[in-house]
mmCIF file of N, CA and C in Angstrom:
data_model
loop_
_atom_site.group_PDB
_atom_site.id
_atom_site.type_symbol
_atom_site.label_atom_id
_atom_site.label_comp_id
_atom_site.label_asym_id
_atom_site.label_seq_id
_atom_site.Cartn_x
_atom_site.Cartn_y
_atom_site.Cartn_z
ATOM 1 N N UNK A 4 -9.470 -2.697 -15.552
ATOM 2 C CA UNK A 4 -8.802 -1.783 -14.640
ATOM 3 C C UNK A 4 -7.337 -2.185 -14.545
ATOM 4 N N UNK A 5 -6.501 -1.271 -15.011
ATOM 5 C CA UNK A 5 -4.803 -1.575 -15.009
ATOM 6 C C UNK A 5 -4.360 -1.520 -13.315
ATOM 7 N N UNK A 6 -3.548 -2.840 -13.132
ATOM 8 C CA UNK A 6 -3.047 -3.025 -11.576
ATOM 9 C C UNK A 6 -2.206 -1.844 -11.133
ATOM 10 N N UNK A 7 -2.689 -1.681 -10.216
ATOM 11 C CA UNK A 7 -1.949 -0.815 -8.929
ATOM 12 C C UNK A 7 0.007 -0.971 -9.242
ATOM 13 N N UNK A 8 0.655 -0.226 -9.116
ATOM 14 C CA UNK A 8 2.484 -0.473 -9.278
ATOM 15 C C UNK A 8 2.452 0.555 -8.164
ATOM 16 N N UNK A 9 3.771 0.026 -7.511
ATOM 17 C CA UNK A 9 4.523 1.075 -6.633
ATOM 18 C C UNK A 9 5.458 0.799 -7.084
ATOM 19 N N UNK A 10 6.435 2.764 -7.235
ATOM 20 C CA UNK A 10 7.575 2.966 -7.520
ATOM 21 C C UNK A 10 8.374 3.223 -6.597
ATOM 22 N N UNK A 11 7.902 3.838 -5.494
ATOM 23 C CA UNK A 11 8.567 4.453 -4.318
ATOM 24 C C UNK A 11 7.788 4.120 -2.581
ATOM 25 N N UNK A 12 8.482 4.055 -1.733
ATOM 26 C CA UNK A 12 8.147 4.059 -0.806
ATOM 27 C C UNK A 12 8.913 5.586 0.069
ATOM 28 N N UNK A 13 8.089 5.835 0.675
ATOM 29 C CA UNK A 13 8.507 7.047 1.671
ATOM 30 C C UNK A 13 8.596 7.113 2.939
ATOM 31 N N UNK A 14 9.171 6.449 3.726
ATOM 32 C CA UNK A 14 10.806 6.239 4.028
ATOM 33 C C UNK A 14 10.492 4.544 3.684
ATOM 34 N N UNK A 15 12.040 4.706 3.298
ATOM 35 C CA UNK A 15 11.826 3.567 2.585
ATOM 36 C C UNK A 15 11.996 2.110 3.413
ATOM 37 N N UNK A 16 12.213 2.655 4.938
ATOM 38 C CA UNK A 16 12.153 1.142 5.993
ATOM 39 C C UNK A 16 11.228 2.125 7.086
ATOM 40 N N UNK A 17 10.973 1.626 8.131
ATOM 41 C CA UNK A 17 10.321 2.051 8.617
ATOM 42 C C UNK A 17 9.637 1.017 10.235
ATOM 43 N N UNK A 18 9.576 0.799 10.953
ATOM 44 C CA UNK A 18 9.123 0.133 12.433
ATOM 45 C C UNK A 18 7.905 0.088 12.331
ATOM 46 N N UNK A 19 6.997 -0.889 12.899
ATOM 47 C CA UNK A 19 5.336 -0.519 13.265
ATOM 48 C C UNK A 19 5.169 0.555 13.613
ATOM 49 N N UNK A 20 3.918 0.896 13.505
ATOM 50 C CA UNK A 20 3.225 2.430 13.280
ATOM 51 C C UNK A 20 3.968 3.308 12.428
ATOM 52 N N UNK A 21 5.294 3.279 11.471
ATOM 53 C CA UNK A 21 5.366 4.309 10.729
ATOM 54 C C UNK A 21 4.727 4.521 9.912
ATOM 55 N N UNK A 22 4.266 5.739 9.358
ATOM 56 C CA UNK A 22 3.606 5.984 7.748
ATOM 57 C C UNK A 22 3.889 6.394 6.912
ATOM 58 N N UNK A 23 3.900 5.042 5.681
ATOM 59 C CA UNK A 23 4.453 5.245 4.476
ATOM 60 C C UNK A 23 3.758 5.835 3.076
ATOM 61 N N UNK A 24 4.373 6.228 2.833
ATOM 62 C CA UNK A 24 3.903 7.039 2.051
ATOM 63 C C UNK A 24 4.316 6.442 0.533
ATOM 64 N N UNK A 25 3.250 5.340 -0.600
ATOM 65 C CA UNK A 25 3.443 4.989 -1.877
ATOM 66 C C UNK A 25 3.118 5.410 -2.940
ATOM 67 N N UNK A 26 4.412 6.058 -3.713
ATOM 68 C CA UNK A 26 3.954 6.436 -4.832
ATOM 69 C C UNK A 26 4.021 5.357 -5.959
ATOM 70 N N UNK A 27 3.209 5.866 -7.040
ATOM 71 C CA UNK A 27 2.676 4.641 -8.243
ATOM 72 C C UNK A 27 1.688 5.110 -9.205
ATOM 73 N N UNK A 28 1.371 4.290 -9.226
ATOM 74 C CA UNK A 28 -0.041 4.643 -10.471
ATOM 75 C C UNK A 28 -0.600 3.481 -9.821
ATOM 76 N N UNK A 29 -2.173 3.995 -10.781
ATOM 77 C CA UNK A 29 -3.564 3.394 -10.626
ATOM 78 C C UNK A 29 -3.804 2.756 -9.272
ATOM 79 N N UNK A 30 -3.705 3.764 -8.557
ATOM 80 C CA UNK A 30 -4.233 3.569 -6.816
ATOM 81 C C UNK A 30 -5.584 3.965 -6.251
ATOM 82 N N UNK A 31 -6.025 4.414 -6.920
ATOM 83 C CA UNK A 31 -7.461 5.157 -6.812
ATOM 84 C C UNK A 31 -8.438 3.808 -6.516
ATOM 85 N N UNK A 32 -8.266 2.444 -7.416
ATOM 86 C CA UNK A 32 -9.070 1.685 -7.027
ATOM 87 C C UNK A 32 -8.687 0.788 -6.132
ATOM 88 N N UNK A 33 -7.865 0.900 -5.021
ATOM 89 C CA UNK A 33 -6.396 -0.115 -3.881
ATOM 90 C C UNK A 33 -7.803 0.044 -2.903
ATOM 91 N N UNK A 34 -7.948 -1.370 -2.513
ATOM 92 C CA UNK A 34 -9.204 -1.334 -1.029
ATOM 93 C C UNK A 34 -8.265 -2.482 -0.606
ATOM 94 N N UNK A 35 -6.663 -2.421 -0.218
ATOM 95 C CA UNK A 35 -6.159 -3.143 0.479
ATOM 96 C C UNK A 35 -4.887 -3.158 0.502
ATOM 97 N N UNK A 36 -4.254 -3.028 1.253
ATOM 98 C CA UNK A 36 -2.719 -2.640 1.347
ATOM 99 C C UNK A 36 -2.056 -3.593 2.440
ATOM 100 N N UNK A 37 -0.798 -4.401 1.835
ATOM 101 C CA UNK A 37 0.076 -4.998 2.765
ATOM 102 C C UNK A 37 1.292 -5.082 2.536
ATOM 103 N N UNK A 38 2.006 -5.196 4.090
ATOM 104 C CA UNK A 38 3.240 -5.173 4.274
ATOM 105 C C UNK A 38 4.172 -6.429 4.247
ATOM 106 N N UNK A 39 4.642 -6.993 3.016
ATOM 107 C CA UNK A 39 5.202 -8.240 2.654
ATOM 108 C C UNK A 39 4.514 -9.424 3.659
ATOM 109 N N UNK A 40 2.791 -9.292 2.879
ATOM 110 C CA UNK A 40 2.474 -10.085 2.984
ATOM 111 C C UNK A 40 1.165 -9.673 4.209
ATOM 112 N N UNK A 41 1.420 -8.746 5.207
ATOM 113 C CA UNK A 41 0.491 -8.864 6.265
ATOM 114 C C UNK A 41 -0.309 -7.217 5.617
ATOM 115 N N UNK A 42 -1.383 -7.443 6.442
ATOM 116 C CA UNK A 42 -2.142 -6.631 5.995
ATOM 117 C C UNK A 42 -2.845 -5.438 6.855
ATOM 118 N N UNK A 43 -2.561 -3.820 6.395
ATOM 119 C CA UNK A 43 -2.764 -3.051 7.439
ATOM 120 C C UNK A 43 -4.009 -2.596 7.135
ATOM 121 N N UNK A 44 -5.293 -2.414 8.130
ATOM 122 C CA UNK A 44 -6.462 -1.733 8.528
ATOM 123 C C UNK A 44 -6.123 -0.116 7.866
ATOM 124 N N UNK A 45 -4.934 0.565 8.299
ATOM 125 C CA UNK A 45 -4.608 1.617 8.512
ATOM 126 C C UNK A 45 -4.294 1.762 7.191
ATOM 127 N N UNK A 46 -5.079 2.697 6.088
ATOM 128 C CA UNK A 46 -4.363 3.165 4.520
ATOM 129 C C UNK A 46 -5.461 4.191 4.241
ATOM 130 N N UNK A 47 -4.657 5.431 3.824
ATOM 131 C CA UNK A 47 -5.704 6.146 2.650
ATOM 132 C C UNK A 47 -5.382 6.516 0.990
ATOM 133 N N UNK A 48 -5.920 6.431 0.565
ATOM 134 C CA UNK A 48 -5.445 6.782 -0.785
ATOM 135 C C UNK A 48 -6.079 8.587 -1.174
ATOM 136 N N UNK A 49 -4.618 8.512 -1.610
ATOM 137 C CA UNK A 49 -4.756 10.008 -2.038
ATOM 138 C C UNK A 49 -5.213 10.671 -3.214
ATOM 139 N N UNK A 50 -4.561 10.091 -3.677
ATOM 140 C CA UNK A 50 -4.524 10.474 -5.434
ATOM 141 C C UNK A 50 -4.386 8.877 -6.139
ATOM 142 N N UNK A 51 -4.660 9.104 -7.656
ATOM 143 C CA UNK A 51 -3.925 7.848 -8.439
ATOM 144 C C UNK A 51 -2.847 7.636 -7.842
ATOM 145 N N UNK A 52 -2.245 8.650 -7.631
ATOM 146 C CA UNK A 52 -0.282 7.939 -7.813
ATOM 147 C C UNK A 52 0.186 8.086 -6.645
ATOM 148 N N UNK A 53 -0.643 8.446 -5.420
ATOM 149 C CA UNK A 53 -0.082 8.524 -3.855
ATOM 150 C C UNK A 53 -0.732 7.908 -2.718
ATOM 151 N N UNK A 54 -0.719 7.175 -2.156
ATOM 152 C CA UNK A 54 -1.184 6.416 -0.791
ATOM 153 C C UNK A 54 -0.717 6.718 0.339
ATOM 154 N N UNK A 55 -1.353 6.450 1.674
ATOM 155 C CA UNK A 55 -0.093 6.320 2.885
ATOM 156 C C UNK A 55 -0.764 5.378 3.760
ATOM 157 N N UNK A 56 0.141 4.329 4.229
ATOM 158 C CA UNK A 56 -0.357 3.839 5.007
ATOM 159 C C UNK A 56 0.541 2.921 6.163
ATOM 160 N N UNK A 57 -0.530 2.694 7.507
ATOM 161 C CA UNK A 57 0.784 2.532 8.306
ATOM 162 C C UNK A 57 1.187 0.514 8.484
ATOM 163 N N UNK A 58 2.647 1.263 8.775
ATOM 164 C CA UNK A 58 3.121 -0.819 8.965
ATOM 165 C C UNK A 58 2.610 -1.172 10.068
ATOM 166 N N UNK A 59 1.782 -2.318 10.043
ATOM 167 C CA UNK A 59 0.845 -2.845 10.994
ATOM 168 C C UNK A 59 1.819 -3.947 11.860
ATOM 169 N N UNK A 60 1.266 -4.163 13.025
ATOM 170 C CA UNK A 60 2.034 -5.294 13.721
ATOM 171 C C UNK A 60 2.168 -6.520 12.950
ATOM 172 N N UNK A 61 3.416 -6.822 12.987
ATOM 173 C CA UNK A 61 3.998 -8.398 12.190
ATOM 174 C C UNK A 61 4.595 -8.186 10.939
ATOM 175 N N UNK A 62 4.455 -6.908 10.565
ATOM 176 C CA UNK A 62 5.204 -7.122 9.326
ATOM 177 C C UNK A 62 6.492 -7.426 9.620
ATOM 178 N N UNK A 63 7.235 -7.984 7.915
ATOM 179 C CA UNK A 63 8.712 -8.153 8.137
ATOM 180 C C UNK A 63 8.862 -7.415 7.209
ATOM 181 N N UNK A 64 10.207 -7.307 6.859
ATOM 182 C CA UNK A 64 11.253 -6.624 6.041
ATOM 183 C C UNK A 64 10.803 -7.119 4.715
ATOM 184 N N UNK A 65 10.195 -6.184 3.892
ATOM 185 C CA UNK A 65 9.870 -7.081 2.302
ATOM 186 C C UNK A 65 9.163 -5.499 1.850
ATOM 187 N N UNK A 66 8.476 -5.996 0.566
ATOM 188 C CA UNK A 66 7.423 -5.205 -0.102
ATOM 189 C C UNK A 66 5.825 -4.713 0.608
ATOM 190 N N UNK A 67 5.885 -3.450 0.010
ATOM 191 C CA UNK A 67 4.246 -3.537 0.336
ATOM 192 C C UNK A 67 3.610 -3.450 -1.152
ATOM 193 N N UNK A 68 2.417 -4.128 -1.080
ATOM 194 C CA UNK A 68 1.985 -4.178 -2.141
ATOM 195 C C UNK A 68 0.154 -3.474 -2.083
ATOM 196 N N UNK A 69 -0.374 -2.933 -2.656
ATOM 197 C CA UNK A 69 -1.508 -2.277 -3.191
ATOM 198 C C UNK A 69 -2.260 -3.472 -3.593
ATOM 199 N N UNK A 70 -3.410 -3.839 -3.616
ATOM 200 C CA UNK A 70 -4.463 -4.605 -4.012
ATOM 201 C C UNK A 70 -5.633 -4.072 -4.681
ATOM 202 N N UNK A 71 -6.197 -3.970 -5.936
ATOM 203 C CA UNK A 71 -7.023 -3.053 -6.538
ATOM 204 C C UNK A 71 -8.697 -3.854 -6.149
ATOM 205 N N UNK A 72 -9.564 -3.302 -6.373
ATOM 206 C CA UNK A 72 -10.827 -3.595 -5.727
ATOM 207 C C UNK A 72 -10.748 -4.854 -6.410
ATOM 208 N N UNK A 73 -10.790 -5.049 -7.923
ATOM 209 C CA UNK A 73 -10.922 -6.166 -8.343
ATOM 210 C C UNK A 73 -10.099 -7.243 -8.200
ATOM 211 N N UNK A 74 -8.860 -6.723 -7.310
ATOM 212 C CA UNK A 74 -8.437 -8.241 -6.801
ATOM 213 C C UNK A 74 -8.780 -9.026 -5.487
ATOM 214 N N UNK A 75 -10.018 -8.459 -5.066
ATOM 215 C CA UNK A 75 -10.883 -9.197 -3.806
ATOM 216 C C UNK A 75 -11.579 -9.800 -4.645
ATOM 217 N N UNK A 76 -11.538 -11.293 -3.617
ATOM 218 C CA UNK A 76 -12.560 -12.152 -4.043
ATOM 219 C C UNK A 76 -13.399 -12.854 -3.267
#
């Protein structure tokens, strides 16, 4: 299974509770989404190439990154 990439974020900063919206490829298999580093409850996946999900309390200023099923362990 080829890893999850994000190209875009939608808006691209954003406060707790906003919802972002990631575009990318191979998202279909993402059962985990975090915000440089912390990790939000709150995500749906849309399509392969679209997600949204919201910045959970504690994040900081960084990346969010997609986690594909097979990177739980």
């Amino acid at each position: 299974v080829p890893a999850p990439t994000v190209t875009r974020l939608t808006p691209a900063t954003g406060v707790v509770g906003t919802v972002v919206t990631l575009t990318g490829t191979n998202l279909l298999g993402v059962t985990a989404v975090q915000f440089n580093g912390t990790p939000t409850s709150s995500f749906s996946v849309l399509t392969a190439t679209s997600l949204t999900a919201t910045v959970p309390p504690g994040a900081a200023t960084g990346p969010a990154n997609p986690r594909p099923q097979s990177a739980q362990r």
